[in-house]
Short mmCIF file of C-alpha atoms in Angstrom, two decimals:
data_model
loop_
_atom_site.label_atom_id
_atom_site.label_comp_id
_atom_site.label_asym_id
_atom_site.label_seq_id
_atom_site.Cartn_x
_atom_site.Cartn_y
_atom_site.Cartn_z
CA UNK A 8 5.01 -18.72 38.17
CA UNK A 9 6.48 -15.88 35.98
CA UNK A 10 8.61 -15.12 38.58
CA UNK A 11 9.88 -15.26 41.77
CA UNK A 12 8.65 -12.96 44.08
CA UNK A 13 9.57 -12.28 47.95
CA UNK A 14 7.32 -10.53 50.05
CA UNK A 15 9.83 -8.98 52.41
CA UNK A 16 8.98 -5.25 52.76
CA UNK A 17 12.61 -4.41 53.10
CA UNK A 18 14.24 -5.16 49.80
CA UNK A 19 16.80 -2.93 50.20
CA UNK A 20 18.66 -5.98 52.36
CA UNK A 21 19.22 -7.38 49.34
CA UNK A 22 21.89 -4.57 48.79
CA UNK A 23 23.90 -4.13 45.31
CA UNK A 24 22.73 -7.71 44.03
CA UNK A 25 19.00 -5.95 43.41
CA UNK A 26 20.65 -3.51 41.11
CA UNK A 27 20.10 -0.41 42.52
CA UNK A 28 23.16 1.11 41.02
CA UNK A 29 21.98 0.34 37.93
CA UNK A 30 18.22 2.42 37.61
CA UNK A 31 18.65 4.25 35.24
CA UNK A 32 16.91 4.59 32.26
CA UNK A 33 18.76 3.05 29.48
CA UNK A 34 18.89 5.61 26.74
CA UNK A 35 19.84 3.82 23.58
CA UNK A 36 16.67 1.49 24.07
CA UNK A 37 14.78 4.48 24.72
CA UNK A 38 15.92 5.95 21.23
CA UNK A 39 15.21 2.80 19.48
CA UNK A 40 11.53 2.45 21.32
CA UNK A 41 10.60 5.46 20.15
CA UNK A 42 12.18 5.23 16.44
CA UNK A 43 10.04 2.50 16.21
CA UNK A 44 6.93 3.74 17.64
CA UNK A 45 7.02 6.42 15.33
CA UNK A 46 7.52 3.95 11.99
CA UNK A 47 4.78 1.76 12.93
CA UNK A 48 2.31 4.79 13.39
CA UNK A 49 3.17 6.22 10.21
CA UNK A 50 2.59 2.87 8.00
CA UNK A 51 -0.66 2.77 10.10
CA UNK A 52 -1.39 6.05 8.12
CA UNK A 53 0.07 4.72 5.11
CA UNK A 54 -2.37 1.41 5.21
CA UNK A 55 -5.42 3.94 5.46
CA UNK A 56 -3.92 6.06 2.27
CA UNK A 57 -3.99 2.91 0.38
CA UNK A 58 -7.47 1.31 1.84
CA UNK A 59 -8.92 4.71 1.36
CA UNK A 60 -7.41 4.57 -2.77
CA UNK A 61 -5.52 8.37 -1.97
CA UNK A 62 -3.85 9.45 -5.22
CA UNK A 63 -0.53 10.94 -3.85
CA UNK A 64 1.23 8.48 -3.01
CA UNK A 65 3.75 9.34 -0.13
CA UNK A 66 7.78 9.59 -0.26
CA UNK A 67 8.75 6.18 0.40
CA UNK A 68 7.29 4.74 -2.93
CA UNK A 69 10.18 5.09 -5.03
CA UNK A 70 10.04 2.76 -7.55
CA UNK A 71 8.65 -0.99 -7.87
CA UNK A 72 11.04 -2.36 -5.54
CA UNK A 73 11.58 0.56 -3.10
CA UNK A 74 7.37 0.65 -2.69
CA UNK A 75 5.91 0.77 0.74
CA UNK A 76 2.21 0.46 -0.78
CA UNK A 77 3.26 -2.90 -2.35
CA UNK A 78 4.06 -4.19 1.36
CA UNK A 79 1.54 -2.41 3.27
CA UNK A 80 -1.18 -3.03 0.99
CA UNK A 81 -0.93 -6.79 0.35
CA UNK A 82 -2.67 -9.16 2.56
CA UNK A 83 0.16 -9.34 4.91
CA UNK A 84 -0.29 -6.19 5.52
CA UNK A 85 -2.97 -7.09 8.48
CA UNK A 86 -2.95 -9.08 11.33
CA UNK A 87 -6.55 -10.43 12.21
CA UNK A 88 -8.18 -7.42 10.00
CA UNK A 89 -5.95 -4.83 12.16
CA UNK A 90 -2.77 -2.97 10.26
CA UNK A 91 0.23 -4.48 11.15
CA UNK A 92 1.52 -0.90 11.68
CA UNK A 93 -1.01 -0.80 15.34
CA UNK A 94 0.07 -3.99 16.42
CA UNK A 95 3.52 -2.57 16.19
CA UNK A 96 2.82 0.48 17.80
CA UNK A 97 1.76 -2.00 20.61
CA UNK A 98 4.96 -3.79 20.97
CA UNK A 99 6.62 -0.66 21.38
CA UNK A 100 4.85 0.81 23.72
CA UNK A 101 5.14 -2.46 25.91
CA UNK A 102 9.02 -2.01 25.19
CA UNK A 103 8.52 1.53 26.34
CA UNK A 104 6.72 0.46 29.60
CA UNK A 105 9.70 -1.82 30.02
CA UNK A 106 12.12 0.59 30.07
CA UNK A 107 10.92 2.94 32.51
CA UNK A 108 9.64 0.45 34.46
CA UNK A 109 12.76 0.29 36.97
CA UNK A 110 11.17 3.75 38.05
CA UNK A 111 8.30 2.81 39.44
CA UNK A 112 8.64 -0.42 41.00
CA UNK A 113 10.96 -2.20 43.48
CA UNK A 114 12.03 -5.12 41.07
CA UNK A 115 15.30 -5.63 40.65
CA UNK A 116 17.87 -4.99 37.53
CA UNK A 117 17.61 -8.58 36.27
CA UNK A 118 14.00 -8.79 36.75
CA UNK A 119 13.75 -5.91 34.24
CA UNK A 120 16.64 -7.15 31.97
CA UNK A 121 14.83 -11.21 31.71
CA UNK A 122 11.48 -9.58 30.59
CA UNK A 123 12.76 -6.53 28.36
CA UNK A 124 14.85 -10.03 26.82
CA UNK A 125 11.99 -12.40 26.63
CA UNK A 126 9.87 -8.79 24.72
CA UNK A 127 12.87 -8.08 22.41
CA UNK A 128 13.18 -11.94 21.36
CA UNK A 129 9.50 -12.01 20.63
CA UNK A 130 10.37 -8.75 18.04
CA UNK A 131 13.25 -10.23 16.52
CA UNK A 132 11.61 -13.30 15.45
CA UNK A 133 8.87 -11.87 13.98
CA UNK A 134 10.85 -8.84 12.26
CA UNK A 135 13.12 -11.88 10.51
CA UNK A 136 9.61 -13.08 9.43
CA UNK A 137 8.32 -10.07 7.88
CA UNK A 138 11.73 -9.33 6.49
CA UNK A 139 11.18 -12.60 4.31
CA UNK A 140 7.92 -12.20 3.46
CA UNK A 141 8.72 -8.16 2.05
CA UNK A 142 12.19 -9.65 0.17
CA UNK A 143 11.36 -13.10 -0.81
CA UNK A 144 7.45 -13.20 -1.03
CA UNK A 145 6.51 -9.66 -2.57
CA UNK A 146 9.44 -9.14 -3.90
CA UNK A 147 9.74 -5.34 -2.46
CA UNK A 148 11.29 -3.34 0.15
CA UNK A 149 8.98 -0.93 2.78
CA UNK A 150 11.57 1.75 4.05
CA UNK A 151 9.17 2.53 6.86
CA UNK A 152 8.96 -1.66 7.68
CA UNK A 153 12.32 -1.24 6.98
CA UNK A 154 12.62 0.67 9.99
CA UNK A 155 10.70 -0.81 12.36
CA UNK A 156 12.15 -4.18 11.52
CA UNK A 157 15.88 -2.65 12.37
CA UNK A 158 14.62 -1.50 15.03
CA UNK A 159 13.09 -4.89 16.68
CA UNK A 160 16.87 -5.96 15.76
CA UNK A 161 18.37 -3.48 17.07
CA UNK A 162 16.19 -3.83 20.50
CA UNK A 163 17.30 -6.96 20.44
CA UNK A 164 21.02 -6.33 20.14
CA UNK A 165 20.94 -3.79 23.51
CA UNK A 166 19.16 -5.74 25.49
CA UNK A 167 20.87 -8.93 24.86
CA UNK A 168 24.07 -6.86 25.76
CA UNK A 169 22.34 -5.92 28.96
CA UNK A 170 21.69 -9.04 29.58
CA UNK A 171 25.57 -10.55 29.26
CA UNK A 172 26.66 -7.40 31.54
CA UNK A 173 24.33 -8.04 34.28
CA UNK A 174 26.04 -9.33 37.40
CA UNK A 175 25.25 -13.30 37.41
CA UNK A 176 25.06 -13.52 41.25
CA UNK A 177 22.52 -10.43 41.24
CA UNK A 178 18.72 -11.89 42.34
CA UNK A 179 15.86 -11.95 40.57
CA UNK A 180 13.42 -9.94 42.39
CA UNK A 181 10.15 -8.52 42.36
CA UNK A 182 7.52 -7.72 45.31
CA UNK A 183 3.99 -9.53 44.05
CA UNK A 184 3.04 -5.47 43.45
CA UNK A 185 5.48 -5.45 41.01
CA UNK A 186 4.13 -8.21 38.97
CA UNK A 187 0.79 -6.98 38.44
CA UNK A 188 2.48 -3.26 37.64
CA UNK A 189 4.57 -4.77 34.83
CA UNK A 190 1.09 -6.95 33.47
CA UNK A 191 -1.08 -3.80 34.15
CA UNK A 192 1.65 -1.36 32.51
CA UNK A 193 1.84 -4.65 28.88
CA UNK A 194 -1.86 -4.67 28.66
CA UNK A 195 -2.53 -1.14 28.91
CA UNK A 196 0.53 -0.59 26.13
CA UNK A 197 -1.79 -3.10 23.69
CA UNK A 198 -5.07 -1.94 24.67
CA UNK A 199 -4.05 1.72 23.83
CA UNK A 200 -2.91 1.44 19.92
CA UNK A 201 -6.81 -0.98 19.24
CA UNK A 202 -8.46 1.55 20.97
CA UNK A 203 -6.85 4.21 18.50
CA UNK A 204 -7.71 2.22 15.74
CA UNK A 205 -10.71 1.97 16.74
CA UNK A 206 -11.82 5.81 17.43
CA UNK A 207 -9.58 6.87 14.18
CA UNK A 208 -9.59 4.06 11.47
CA UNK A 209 -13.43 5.07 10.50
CA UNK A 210 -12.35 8.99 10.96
CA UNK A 211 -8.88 8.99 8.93
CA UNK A 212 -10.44 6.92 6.15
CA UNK A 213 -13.22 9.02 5.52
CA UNK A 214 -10.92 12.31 5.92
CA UNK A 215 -8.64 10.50 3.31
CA UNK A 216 -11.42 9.69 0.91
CA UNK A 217 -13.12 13.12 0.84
CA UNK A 218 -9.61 14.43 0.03
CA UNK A 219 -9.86 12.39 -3.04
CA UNK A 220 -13.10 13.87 -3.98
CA UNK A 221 -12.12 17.61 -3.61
CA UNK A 222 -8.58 16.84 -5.13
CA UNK A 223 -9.27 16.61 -8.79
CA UNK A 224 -6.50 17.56 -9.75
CA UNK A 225 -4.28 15.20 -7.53
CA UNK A 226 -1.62 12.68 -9.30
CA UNK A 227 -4.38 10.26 -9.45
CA UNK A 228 -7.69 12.39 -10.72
CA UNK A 229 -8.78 14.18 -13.58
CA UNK A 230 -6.49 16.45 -14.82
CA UNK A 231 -8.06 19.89 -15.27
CA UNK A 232 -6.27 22.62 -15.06
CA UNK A 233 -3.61 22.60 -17.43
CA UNK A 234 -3.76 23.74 -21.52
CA UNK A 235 -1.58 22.05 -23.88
CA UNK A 236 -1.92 20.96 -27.56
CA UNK A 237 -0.35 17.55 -27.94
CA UNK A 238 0.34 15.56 -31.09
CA UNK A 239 -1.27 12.07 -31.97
CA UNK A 240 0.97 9.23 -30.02
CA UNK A 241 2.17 7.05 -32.62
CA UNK A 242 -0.09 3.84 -33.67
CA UNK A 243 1.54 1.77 -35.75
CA UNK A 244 0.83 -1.92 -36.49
CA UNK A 245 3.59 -3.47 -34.30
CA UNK A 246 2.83 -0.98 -31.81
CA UNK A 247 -0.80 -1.43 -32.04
CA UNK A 248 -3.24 -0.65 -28.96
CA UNK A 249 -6.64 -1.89 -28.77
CA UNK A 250 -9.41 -0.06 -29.79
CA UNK A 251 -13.42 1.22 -30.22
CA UNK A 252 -14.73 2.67 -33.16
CA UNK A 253 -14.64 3.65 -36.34
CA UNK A 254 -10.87 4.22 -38.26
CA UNK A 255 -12.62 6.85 -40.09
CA UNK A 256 -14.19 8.05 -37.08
CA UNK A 257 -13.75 12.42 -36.37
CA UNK A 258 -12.81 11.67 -33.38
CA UNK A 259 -10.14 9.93 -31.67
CA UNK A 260 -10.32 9.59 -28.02
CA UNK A 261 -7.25 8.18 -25.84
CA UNK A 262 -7.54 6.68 -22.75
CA UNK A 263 -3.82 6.46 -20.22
CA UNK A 264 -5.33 4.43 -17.29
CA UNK A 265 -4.42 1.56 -14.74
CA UNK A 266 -6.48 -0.58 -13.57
CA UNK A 267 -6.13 -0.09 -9.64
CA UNK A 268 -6.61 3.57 -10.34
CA UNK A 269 -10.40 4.42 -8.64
CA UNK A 270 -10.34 7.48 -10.87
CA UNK A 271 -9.54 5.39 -14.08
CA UNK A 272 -12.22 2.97 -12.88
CA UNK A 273 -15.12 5.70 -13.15
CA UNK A 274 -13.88 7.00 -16.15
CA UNK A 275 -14.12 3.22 -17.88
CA UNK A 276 -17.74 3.67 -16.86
CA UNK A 277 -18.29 7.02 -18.35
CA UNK A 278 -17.17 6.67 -21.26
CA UNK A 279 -19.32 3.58 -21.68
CA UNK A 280 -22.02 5.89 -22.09
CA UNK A 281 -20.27 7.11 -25.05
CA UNK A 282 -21.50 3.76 -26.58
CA UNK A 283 -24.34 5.63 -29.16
CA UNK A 284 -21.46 8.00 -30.56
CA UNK A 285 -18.76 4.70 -31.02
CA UNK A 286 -21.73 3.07 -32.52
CA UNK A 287 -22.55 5.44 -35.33
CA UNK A 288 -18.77 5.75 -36.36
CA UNK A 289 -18.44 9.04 -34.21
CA UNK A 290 -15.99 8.21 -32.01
CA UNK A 291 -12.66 6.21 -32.08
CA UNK A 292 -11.45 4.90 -28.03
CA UNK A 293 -7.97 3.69 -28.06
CA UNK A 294 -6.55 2.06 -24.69
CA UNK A 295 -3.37 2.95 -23.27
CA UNK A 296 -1.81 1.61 -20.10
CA UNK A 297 -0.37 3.89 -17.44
CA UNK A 298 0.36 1.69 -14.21
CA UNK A 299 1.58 3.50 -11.76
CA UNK A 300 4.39 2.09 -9.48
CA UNK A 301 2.75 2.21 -6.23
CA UNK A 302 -0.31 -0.27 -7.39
CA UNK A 303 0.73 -3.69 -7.06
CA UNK A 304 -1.13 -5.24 -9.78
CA UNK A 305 -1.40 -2.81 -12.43
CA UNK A 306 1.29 -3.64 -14.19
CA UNK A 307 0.24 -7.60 -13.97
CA UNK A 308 -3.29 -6.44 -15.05
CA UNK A 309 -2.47 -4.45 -17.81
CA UNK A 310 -0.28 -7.26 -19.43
CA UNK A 311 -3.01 -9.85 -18.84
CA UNK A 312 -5.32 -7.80 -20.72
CA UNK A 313 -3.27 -7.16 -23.75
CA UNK A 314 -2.52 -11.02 -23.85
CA UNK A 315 -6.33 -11.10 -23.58
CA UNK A 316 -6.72 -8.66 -26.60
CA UNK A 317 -4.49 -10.94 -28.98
CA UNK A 318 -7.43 -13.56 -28.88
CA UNK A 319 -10.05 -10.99 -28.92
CA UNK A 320 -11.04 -10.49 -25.42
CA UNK A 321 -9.50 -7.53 -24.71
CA UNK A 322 -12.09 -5.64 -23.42
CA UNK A 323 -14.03 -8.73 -21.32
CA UNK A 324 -10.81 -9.01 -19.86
CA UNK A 325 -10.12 -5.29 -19.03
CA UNK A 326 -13.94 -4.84 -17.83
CA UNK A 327 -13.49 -7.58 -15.28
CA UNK A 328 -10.25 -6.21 -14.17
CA UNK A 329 -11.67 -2.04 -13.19
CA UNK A 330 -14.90 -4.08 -11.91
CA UNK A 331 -12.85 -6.80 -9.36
CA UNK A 332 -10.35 -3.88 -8.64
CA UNK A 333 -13.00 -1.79 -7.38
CA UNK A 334 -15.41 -4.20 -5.60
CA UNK A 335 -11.55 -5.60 -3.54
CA UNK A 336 -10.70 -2.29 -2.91
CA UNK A 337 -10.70 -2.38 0.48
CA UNK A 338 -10.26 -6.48 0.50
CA UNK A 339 -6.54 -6.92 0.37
CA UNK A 340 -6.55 -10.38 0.80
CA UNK A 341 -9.73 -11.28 -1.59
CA UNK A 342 -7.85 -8.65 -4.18
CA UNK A 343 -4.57 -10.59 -3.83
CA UNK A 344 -6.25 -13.90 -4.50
CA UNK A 345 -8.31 -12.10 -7.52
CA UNK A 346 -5.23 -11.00 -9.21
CA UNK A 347 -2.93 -13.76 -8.35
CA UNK A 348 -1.30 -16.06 -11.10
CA UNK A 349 -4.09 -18.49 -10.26
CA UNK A 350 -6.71 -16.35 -10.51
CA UNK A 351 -5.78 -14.07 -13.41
CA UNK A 352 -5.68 -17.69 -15.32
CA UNK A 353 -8.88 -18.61 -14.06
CA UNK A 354 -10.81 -15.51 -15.37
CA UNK A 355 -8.89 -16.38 -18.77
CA UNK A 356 -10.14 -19.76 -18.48
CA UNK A 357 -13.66 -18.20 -17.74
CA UNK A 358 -13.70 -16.37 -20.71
CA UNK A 359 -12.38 -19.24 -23.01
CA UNK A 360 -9.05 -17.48 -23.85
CA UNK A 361 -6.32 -20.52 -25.31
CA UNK A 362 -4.69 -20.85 -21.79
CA UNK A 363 -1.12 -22.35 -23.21
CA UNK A 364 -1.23 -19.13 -25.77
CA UNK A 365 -2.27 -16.86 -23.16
CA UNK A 366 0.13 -18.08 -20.20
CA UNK A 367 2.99 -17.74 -22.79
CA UNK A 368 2.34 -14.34 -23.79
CA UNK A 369 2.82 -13.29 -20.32
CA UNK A 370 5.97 -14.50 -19.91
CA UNK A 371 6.51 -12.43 -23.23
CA UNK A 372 9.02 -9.34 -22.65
CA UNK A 373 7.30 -7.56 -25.41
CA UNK A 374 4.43 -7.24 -23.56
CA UNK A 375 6.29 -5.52 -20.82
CA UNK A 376 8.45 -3.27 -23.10
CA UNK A 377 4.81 -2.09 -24.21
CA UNK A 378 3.98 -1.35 -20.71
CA UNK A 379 6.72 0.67 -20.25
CA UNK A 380 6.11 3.41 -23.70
CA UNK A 381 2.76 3.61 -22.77
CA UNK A 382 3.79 5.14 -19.30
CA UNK A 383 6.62 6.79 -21.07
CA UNK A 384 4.35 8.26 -23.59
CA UNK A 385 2.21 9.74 -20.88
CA UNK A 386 4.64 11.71 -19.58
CA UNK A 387 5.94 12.73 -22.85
CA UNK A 388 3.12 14.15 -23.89
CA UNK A 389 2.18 15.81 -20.36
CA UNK A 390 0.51 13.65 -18.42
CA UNK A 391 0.74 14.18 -14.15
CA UNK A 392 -1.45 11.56 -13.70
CA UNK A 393 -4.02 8.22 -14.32
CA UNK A 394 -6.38 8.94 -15.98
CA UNK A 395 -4.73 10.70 -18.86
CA UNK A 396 -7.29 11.64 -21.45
CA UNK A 397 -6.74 13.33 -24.69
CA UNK A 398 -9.00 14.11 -27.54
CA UNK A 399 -8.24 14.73 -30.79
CA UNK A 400 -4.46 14.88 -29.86
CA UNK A 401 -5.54 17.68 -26.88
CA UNK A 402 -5.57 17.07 -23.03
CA UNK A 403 -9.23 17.09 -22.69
CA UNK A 404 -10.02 19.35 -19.62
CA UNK A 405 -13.69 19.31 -18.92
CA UNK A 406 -15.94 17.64 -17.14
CA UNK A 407 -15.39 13.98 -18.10
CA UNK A 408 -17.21 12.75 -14.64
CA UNK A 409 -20.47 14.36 -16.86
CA UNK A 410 -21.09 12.23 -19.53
CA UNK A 411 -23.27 14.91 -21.37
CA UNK A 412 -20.34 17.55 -21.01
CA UNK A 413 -17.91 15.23 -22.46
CA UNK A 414 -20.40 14.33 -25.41
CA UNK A 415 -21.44 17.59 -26.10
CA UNK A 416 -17.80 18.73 -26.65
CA UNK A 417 -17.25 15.71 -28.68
CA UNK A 418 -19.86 16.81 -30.60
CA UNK A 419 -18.94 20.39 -30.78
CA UNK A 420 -15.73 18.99 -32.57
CA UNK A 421 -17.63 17.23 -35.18
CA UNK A 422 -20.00 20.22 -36.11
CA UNK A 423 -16.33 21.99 -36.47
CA UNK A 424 -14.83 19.15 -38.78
CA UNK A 425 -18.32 19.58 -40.77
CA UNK A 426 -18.42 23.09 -41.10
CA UNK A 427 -14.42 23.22 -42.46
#
């Protein structure tokens, strides 16, 4: 049994040794219960930002190592297809249970004090775990996880220190009742967070994803509603980016994208139907890399593909990458083994790059420092967000999801160039 139980009706003979001095509600745990109720429900909100592809990303990604996407989004980010962040809100509201439980049952102090023990050890051990995964495995920090994980230690801490207080010689008592209250009170704290991601995981998603489609203008869509006149960015031959088109060509057409962005994917597609214009030497596309921080594999991507562009297979390379980014979107686990090491070599292998060539121009710094002015460049010149489009050396603010619009202004330009 999971305890022992006595089925006297009087339990009170059992006097100070049940504890009874000692029901109260102990307020620290409380605090740290609900701290970390409150983390794990917003990274729940977080995972559906990311599996939704929102643009904004929120507060907590800083920087590449300070990134909650990075750690919510990877495949450790779910538990049996469920966010980790519901399975935590679970195990907190089982710790919650716990401590009010001494309120509504007859059990005694160390009855309460074993099982909020046995709940907090549970936490602990798996907090260490995802504490190694997040610093040693993804190499990144989740300030949210961050939270919750202190807080499983921190559970830990009070109610081992309940535990060494408790009076030795005090019994361990609980009426059969109060069994099946404590079991009743654990499964109802799981059942509640899966039946929440059940009724909102479908909702929140598609609220998430609309607000990407009426947010144009967001950090991550088209950028429309600003004027500037920008100068040329710099091409020179060590310096070089890859390229469509004519040299001679009117017009010169530059792409900032990365390769996780969903807007930057539909614009790679778009402009593909630019294809006639390139072909007849009216249209120049050069390829610049913005990767923004809080995409775990753009930056990976975007060096692959310039490796991929020193044999010639730039753009095989970079078409594969918007086309697996997209169809993994909501995939973490199938998009983590896409763009792993392993399986960023085997597309190279696929498309007959020199694999000893290739492999050591990743490991080239250059490659990163190249990385780096592109996104610097971007902002230079006014960029907010991916994708960053400029023609002719101006931030092109039209309708670039219309292929037609964005063709008939290209060839607006021309007829100008003619006429001068």
């Amino acid at each position: 049994m999971l305890g022992i139980f006595y089925s006297s009706k009087d339990p009170e003979k059992f006097g100070k040794n049940c504890g009874e001095e000692k029901r109260t509600i102990p307020y620290v745990q409380l605090v740290i219960v609900l701290i970390g109720l409150g983390a794990s429900f917003w990274t729940y909100l977080l995972h559906l930002q990311l599996k939704a592809q929102l643009g904004s990303p929120l507060i907590c990604d800083v920087n590449e190592t300070l990134n909650c996407s990075k750690i919510i989004g990877s495949a450790q980010g779910e538990f049996f297809n469920i966010p980790l962040g519901i399975w935590g809100m679970s195990y907190w509201l089982i710790g919650l249970s716990l401590v009010y439980f001494l309120k509504f049952s007859q059990a005694s102090f160390r009855y309460i004090v074993f099982w909020r023990m046995l709940v907090s050890s549970v936490g602990f051990l798996f907090a260490l775990v995802l504490i190694y995964i997040s610093y040693f495995i993804l190499n990144g920090i989740c300030e949210f996880c961050s939270v919750v994980q202190a807080c499983c230690i921190l559970y830990f801490i009070a109610s081992f220190i309940s535990y060494k207080r408790m009076d030795k010689n005090s019994v361990y008592y609980a009426l059969s009742l109060d069994f099946y209250k404590l079991v009743g009170s654990v499964v109802i704290a799981f059942i509640i967070p899966l039946m929440i991601f059940a009724a909102t995981n479908t909702f929140l998603y598609e609220y998430y994803k609309k607000n990407i489609e009426q947010n144009s203008a967001s950090k991550e869509g088209p950028i429309a509603s600003q004027t500037s006149v920008l100068p040329l960015p710099f091409l020179d031959n060590e310096d070089v980016d890859f390229s469509l088109g004519d040299d001679n060509a009117p017009v010169d057409l530059i792409e900032f994208t990365d390769f996780e962005c969903p807007f930057c994917q539909l614009l790679h597609e778009k402009l593909q139907e630019l294809k006639p214009l390139i072909d007849k030497g009216m249209i120049k596309i050069y390829f610049r890399n913005w990767p923004l921080s809080y995409h775990q594999y753009a930056t990976t991507l975007a060096i692959a593909a310039r490796c991929a562009g020193w044999q010639n297979k730039f753009w095989e390379f970079a078409n594969w990458s918007f086309k697996t980014a997209k169809q993994f979107a909501e995939d973490p686990k199938k998009k983590e083994k896409a763009f792993s090491d392993h399986g960023i070599i085997s597309q190279a292998k696929l498309i007959k790059l020199n694999l000893v060539d290739f492999e050591a121009c990743l490991q080239d710094p250059k490659m990163l420092a190249k990385i780096k002015k592109d996104s610097s460049d971007a902002a230079l010149l006014g960029g907010e967000g991916t994708p960053f489009l400029l023609v002719n050396g101006i931030q092109y603010e039209g309708d670039w999801l219309n292929p037609d619009e964005l063709k008939n202004d290209i060839l607006k330009i021309i007829n100008k160039k003619r006429k001068k």
